[in-house]
XYZ file of C-alpha atoms in Angstrom:
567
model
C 6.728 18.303 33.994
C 6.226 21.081 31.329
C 8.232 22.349 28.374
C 11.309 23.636 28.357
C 13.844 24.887 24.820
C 14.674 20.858 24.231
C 11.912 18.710 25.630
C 8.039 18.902 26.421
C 6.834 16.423 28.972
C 9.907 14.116 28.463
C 9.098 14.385 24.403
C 11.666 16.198 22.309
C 9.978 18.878 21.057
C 10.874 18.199 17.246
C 8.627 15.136 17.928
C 5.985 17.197 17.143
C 6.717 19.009 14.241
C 7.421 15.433 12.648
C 4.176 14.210 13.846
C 2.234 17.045 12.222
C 3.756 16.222 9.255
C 3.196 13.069 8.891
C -0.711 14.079 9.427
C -1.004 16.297 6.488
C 1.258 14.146 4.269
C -1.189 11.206 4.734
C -3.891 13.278 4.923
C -2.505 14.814 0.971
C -1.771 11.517 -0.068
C -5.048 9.730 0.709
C -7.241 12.807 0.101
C -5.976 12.667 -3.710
C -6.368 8.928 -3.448
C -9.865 8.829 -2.850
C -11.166 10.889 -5.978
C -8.590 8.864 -8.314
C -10.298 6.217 -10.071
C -13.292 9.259 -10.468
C -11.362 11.554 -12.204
C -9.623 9.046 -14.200
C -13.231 7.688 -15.573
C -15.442 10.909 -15.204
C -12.815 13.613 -16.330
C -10.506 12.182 -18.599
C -13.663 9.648 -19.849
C -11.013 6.454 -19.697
C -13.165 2.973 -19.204
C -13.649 1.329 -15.838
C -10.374 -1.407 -17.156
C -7.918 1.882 -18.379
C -8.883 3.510 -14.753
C -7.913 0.087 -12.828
C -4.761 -0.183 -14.801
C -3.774 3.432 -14.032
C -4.460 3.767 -10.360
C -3.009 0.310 -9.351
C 0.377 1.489 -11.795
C 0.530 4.246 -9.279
C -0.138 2.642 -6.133
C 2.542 -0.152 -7.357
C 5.437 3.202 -7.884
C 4.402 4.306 -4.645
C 5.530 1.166 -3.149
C 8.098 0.755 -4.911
C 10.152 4.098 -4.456
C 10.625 3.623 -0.586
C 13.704 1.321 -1.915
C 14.989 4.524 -3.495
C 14.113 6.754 -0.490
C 15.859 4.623 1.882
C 18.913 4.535 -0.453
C 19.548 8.145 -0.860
C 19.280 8.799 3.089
C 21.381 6.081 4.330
C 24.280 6.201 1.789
C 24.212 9.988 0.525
C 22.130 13.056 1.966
C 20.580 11.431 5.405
C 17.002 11.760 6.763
C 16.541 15.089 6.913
C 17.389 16.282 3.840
C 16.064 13.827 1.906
C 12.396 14.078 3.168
C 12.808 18.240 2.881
C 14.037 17.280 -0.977
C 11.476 14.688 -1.618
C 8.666 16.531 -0.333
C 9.469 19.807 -2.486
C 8.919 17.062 -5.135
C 5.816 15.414 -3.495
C 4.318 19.298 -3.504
C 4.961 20.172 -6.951
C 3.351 16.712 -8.244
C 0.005 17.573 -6.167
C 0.116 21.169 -7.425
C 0.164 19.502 -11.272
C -2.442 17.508 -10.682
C -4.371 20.336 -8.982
C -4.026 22.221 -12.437
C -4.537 19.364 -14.622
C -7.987 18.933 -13.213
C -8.990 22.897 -14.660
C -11.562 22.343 -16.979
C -10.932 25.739 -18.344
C -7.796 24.813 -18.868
C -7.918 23.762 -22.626
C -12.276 24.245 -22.954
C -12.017 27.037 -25.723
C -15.577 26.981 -26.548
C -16.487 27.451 -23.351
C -18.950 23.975 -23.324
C -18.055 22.787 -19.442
C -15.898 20.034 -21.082
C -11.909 19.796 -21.965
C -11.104 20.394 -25.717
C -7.559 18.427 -25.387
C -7.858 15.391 -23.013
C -4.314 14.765 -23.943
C -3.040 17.860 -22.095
C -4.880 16.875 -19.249
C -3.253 13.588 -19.472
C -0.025 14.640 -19.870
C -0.351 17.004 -16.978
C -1.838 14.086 -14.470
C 0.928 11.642 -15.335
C 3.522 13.993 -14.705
C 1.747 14.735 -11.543
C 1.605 11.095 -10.319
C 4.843 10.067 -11.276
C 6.570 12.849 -8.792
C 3.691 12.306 -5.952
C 4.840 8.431 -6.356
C 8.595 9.441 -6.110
C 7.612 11.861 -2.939
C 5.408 9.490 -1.036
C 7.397 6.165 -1.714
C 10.538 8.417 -0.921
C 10.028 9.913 2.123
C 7.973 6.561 3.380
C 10.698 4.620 5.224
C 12.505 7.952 6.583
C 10.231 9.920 8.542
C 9.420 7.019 10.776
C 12.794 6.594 11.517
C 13.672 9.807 11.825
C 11.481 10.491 14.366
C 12.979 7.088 16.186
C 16.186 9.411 15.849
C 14.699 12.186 18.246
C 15.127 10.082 21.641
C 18.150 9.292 23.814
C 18.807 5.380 24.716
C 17.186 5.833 28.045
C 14.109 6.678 26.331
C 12.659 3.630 24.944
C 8.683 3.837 26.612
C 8.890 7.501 25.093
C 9.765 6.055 21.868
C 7.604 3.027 21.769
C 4.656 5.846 22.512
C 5.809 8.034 19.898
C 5.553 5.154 16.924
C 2.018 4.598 18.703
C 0.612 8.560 18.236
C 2.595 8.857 14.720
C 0.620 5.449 13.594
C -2.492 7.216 15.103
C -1.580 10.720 12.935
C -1.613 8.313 9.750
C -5.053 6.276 10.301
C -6.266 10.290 11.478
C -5.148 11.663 8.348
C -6.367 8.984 5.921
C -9.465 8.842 7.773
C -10.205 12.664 7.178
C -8.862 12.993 4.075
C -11.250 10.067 2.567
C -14.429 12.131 4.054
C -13.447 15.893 3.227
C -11.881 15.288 -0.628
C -15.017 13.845 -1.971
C -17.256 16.914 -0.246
C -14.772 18.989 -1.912
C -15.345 17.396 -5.227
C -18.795 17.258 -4.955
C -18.637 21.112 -4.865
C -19.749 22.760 -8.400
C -16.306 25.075 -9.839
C -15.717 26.527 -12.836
C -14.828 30.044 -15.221
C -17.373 29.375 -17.654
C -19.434 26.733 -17.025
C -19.801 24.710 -13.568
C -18.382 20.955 -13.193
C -17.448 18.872 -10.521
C -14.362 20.373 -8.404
C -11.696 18.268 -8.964
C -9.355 21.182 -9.004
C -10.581 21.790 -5.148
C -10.413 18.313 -4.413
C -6.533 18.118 -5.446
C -5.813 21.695 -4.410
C -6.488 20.888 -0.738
C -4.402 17.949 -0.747
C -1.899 19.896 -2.641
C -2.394 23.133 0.231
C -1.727 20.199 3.099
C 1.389 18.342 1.684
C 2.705 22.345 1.215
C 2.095 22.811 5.208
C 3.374 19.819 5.940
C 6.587 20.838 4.362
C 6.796 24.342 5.633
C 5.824 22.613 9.023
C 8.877 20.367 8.835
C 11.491 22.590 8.340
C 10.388 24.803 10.674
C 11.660 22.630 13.294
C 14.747 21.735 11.435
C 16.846 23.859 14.241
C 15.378 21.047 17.264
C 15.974 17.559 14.969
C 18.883 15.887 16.201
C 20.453 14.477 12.419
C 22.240 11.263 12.022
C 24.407 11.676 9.684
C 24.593 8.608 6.687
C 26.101 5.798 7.467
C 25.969 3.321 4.812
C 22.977 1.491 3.944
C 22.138 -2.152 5.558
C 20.532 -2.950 1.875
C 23.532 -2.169 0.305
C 25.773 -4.359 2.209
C 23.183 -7.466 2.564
C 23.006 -7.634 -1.063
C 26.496 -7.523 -1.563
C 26.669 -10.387 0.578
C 24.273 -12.184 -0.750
C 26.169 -11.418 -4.379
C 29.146 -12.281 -3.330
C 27.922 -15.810 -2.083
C 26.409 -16.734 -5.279
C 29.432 -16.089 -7.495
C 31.657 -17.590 -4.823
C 29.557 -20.646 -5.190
C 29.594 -20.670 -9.091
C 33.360 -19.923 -9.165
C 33.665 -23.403 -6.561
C 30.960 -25.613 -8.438
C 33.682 -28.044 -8.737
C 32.985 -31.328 -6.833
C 36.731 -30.758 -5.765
C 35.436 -28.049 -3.376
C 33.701 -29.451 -0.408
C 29.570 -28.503 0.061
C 28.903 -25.847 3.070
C 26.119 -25.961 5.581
C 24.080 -22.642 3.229
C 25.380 -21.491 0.412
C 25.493 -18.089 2.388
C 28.465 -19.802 3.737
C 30.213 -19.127 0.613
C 30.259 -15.508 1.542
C 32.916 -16.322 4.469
C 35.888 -15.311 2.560
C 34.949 -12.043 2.661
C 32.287 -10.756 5.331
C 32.082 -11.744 8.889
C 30.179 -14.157 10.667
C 27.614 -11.998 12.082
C 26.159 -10.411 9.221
C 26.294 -14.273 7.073
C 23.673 -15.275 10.110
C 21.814 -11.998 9.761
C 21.302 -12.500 6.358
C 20.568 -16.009 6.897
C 17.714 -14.842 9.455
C 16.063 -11.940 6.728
C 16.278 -14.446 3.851
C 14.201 -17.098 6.100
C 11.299 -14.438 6.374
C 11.777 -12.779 3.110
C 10.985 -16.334 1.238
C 7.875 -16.289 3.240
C 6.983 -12.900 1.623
C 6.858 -14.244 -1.567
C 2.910 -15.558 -1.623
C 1.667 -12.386 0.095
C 1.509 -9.757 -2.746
C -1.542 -11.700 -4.159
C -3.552 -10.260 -0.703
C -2.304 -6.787 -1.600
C -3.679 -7.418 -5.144
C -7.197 -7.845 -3.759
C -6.662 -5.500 -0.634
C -6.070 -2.490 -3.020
C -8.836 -2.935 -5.517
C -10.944 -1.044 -2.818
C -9.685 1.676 -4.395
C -10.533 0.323 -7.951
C -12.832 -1.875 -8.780
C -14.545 -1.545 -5.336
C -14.936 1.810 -6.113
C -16.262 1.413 -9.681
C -18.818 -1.327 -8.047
C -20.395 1.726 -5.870
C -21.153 3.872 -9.145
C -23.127 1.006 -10.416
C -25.256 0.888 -7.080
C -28.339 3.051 -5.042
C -25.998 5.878 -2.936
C -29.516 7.237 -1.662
C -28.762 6.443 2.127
C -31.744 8.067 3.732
C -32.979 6.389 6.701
C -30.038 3.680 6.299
C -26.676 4.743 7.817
C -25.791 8.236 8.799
C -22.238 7.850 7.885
C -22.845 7.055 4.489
C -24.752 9.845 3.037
C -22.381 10.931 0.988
C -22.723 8.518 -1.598
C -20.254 6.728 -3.893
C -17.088 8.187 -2.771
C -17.845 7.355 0.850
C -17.621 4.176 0.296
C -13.923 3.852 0.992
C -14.170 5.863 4.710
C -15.728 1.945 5.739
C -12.197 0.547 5.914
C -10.898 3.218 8.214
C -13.553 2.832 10.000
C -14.127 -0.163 10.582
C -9.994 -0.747 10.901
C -10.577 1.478 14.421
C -13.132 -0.686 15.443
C -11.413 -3.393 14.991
C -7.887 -3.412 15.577
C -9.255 -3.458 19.615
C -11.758 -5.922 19.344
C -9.519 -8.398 17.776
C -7.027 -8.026 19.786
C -8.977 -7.404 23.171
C -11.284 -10.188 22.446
C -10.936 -12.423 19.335
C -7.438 -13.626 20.491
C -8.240 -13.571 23.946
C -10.899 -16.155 23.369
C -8.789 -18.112 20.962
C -6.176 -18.368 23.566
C -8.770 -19.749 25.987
C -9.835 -22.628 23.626
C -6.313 -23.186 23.920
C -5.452 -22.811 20.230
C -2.282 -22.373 19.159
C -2.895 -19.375 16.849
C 0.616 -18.496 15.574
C 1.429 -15.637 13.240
C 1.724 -17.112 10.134
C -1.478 -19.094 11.313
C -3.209 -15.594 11.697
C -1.894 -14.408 8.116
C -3.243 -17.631 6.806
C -6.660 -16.693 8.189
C -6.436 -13.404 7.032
C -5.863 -14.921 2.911
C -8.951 -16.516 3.382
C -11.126 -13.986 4.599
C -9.822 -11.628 1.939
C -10.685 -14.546 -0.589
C -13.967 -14.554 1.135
C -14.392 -10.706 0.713
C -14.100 -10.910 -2.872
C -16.666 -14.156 -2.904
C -19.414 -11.618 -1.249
C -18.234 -8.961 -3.588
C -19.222 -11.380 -6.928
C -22.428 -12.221 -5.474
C -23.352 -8.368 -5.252
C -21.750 -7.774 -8.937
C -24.238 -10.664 -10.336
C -27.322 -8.763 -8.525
C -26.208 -5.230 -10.034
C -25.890 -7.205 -13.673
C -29.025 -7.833 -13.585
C -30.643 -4.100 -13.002
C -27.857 -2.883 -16.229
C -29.483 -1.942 -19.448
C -28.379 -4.690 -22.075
C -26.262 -3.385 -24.957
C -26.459 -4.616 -28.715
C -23.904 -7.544 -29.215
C -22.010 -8.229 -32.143
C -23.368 -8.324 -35.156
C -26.364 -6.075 -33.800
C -27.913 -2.631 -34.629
C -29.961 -0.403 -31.846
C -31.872 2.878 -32.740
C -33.625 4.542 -29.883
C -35.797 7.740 -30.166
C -36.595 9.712 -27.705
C -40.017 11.763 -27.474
C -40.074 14.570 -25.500
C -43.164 15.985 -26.603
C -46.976 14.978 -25.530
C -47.883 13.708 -29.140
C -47.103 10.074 -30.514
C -44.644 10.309 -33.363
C -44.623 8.202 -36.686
C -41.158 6.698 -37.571
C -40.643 5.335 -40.783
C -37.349 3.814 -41.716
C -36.123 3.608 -46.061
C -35.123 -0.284 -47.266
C -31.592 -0.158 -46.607
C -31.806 0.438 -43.117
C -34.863 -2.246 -43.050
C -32.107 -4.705 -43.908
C -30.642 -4.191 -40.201
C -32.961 -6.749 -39.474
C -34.052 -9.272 -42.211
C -36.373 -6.711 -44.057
C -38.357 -6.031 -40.763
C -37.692 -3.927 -37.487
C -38.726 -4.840 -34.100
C -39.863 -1.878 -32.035
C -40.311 -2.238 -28.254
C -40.751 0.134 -25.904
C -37.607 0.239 -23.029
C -36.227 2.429 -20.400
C -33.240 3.552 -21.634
C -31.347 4.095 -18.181
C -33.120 2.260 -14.991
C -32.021 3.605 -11.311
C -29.755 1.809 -9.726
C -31.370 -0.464 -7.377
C -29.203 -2.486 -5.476
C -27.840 -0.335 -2.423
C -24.679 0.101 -1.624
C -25.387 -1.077 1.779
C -24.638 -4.464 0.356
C -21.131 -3.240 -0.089
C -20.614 -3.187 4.169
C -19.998 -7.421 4.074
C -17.363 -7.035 1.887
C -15.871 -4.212 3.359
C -16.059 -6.052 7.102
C -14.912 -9.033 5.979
C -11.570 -7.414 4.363
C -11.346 -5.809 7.487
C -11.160 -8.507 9.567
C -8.623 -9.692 6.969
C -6.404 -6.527 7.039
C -6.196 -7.164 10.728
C -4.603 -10.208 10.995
C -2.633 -10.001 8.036
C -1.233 -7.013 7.649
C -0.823 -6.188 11.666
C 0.223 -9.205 12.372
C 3.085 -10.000 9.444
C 4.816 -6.466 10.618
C 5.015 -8.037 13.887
C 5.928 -11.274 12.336
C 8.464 -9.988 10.674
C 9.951 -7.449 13.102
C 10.267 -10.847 15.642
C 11.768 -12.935 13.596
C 14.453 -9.875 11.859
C 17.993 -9.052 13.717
C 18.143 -5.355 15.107
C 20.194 -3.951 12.630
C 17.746 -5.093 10.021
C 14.326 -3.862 10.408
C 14.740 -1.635 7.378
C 15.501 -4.526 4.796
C 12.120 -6.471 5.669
C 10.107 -3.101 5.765
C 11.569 -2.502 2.270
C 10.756 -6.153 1.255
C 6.860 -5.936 2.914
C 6.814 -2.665 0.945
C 7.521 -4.558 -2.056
C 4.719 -6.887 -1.436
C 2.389 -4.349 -1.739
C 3.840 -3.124 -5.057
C 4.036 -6.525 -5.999
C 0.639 -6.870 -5.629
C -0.701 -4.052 -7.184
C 1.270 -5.275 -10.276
C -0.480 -8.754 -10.064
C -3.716 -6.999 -10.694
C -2.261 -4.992 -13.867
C -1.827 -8.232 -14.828
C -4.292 -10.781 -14.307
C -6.974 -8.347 -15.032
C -5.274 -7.604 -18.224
C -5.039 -11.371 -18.956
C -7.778 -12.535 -18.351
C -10.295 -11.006 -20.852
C -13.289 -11.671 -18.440
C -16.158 -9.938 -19.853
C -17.953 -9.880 -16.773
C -17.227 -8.415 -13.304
C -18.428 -11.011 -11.293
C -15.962 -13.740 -12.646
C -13.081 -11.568 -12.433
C -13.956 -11.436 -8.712
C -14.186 -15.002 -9.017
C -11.036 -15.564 -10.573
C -9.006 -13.262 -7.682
C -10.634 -15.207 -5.029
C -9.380 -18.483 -6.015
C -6.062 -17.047 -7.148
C -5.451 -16.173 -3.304
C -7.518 -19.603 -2.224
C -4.824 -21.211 -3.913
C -1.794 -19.086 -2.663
C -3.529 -19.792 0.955
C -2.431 -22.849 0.625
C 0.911 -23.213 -0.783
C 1.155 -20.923 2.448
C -0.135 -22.698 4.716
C 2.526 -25.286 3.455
C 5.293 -22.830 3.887
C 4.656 -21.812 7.221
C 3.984 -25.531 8.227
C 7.825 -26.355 7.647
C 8.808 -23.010 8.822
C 10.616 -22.967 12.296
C 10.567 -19.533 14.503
C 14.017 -17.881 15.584
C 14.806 -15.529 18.546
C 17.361 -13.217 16.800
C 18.024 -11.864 20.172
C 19.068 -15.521 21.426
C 20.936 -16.141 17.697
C 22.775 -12.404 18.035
C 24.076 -12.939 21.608
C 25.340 -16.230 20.821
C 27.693 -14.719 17.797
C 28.516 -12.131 20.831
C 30.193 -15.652 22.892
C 31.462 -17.064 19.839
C 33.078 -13.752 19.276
C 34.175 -13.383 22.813
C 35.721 -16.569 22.530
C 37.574 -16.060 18.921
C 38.878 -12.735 20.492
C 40.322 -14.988 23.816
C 41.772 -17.293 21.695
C 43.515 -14.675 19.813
C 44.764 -12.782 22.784
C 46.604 -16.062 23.617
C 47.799 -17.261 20.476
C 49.442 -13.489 20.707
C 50.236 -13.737 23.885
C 52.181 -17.540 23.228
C 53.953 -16.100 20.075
C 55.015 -12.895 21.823
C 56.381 -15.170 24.809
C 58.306 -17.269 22.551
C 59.597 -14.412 20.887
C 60.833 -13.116 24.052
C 62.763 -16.108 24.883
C 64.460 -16.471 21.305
């Protein structure tokens, strides 16, 4: 054992470089994450709905770019070069929104706030748009890349290496969510101090900028695949070429097939019809799940937004939460280490004694309902926190408030026309303008555990799901569709929320737990009727059938060649 030019401990040493990497890329991309929604309300003053709309825009595009990512690596520049690409991108897009946070940026009079918000603006979208195209990009290659390191022989080193780069990612995301807020915390500024958002998008900025330089560094030790077409590509061709097959042979002339993927025959082989066959079976199972990812994400939003609204004082509670609001989203890391073992060290275990047949799509059933549960608790905590807001004028209402600063009463006296405010009288009451928040944000852990839980068997689970139930060859085109999901779902919330026109918090919460109540169980339905595959079994019987068209063949040759021989 030891290292050597190619390999350390029977790793290849560009292993590492990748897994570093992937560290500071998560640890960029979650750090910035964490402070979003913050700066979107607190610096560029946008309401609580604008912020939601913005941030779950962006998560959607991050999700949605992987497509692209994967297509420009398989079918044009490879791996390699299209993370080194896509991450000069990813850089630049943190470094905008590093300078777009600069108070002193466009604050001429030098009065601690921004003189042009638009600028600002301008600056972040830019800045999100290109982190969106980085992330999403480089998301389905580096994995894979790294898969491209080892030799055949290698597989336990492999299977190992997915295990420490999925640790790197929970590592970085966990950091990331409990440095960036410290940063911002931090009081920065020319002329007058603020909040450090600059700081707390600068560092993320500083990492994804290592993780580059770190990457190319070992460019010289990658082994590179070069492009070889993209699986994507050819399934959808496939799956195009069926349906206008089909609609060119509508005729009742033309006999029905066993699938209309059948109608692709004419033109692909066998073997990729029954791989299609086998993705489209689990991608119409996909089709309910981006409603979890539309509640799963609004940690990030409206979670988030719930914690400013709550008591962040944490003295003599929890040690881990003293850093108030911003903390707040650290619990699902957390709590995601905790218990990713317990579940599957105990929960299961147990399960499996009571002799329950807990399938997957029995354990992503569960986990709709507990996230539909999470968002139950979640209302019940927004209805205590309405009650400690101050209560705003409603339509068709006037409120004056003066405020006396000095040790002496003070005599107000108001002229006739503004008398008329309120029927030729006014009603003066005394009222604290702002009360404390009182309801802790302690309250906040149910929600968080019970979406936990959910995340666990949901979201672990359905990647195992789906990677049992996909042929070899096409891993990739469910990862891109599960990737979709989550875009998908971020989407949903964009629009419900805009629909909707819930005044209050609490029945918005509501109205996304009964949404996914209700998905649960069209489901539930779906996976009832759904029957599992081995694709291993399905794949080596094409390999007999194959065998056996390739024998019959080699006679039918071997016949005409004979009779040829006696003419």
């Amino acid at each position: 054992l030891g290292c050597s030019e190619p390999s350390c401990f029977g790793y290849p040493l560009s292993i590492f470089f990748i897994i570093i990497n992937e560290f500071c890329e998560r640890f960029s991309y979650y750090g910035m994450r964490a402070v979003l929604v913050l700066y979107f309300k607190y610096f560029l003053q946008w309401d609580d709905n604008l912020s939601t709309a913005i941030y779950h825009t962006f998560v959607a595009l991050c999700y949605l770019t992987p497509i692209l990512g994967a297509l420009i690596a398989d079918s044009w520049l490879g791996k390699f070069k299209t993370i080194v690409s896509l991450s000069i991108v990813y850089t630049i897009g943190q470094a905008i929104m590093s300078v777009s946070s600069i108070n002193d940026l466009t604050d001429q009079n030098r009065d601690g706030s921004p003189d042009n918000i638009p600028v600002h603006i301008a600056l972040s979208m830019i800045g999100l748009i290109l982190i969106a195209l980085g992330t999403g990009g480089i998301k389905p290659c580096v994995s894979a890349f790294g898969g491209d390191q080892f030799e055949e022989d290698q597989d336990k080193q492999r299977s190992r290496f997915f295990s420490i780069f999925y640790l790197s990612i929970n590592a970085g995301s966990l950091l990331s969510t409990i440095i960036t807020p410290i940063l911002r915390a931090q009081e920065c500024g020319i002329h007058s101090k603020q909040r450090c958002y600059p700081l707390a998008f600068g560092v993320p900025a500083a990492l994804m900028a290592i993780s580059l330089v770190v990457f190319i560094v070992g460019s010289r030790m990658y082994k590179k695949v070069k492009p070889q077409g993209n699986i994507m590509v050819q399934v959808s061709k496939c799956i195009g070429f069926a349906i206008k097959n089909r609609f060119r042979h509508r005729s009742k002339e033309f006999p029905k097939r066993e699938h209309w993927l059948d109608w692709a025959s004419e033109k692909y082989d066998k073997r990729l019809i029954a791989q299609t066959k086998m993705v489209l079976k689990v991608l119409f199972l996909y089709i309910p799940l981006p409603m979890f990812w539309a509640l799963f994400d609004q940690q990030g939003s409206r979670w988030t937004l719930q914690a400013t609204t709550m008591d962040g004082n944490f003295v003599g509670y929890f040690l881990f939460f003293f850093l108030y609001v911003h903390l707040q989203q650290t619990v699902n890391p957390i709590l995601i280490i905790i218990m990713v073992p317990v579940v599957d060290a105990v929960i299961y275990p147990l399960i499996k004694k009571c002799k329950i047949n807990f399938t997957p799509l029995r354990k992503i059933t569960v986990g709709m309902f507990l996230a539909s549960l999470a968002f139950v608790a979640a209302a019940l905590v927004q209805v205590q926190i309405d009650k400690t807001l101050p209560v705003f004028p409603a339509a068709g209402q006037s409120q004056i408030k003066i405020v006396n600063l000095g040790t002496d009463n003070v005599a107000i006296n108001f002229p006739p026309p503004l008398q008329q405010c309120s029927g030729g009288t006014c009603n003066v009451s005394y009222s604290e303008d702002i009360s404390p928040n009182t309801v802790h944000m302690a309250w906040q852990i149910p929600q968080y555990f019970i979406l936990t839980c959910a995340e666990v068997v949901f979201s672990v689970t359905g990647l195992e799901f789906s990677y049992s139930q996909a042929p070899s060859n096409m891993k990739a085109v469910l990862q891109a569709g599960w990737l979709l999901t989550v875009a998908v779902g971020n989407i949903i919330v964009l629009i419900v929320a805009g629909a909707s026109k819930l005044s209050e918090q609490w029945a918005e919460y509501v109205l996304f737990a009964a949404l996914l109540l209700a998905v649960c169980i069209i489901f539930a339905v779906m996976a009832y009727f759904y029957t599992y595959v081995d694709p291993n079994e399905v794949e080596a019987q094409l390999d007999e059938e194959e065998k056996k068209q390739a024998k019959k063949d080699m006679d039918m040759y071997e016949k005409q060649a004979e009779a040829d021989s006696q003419m």
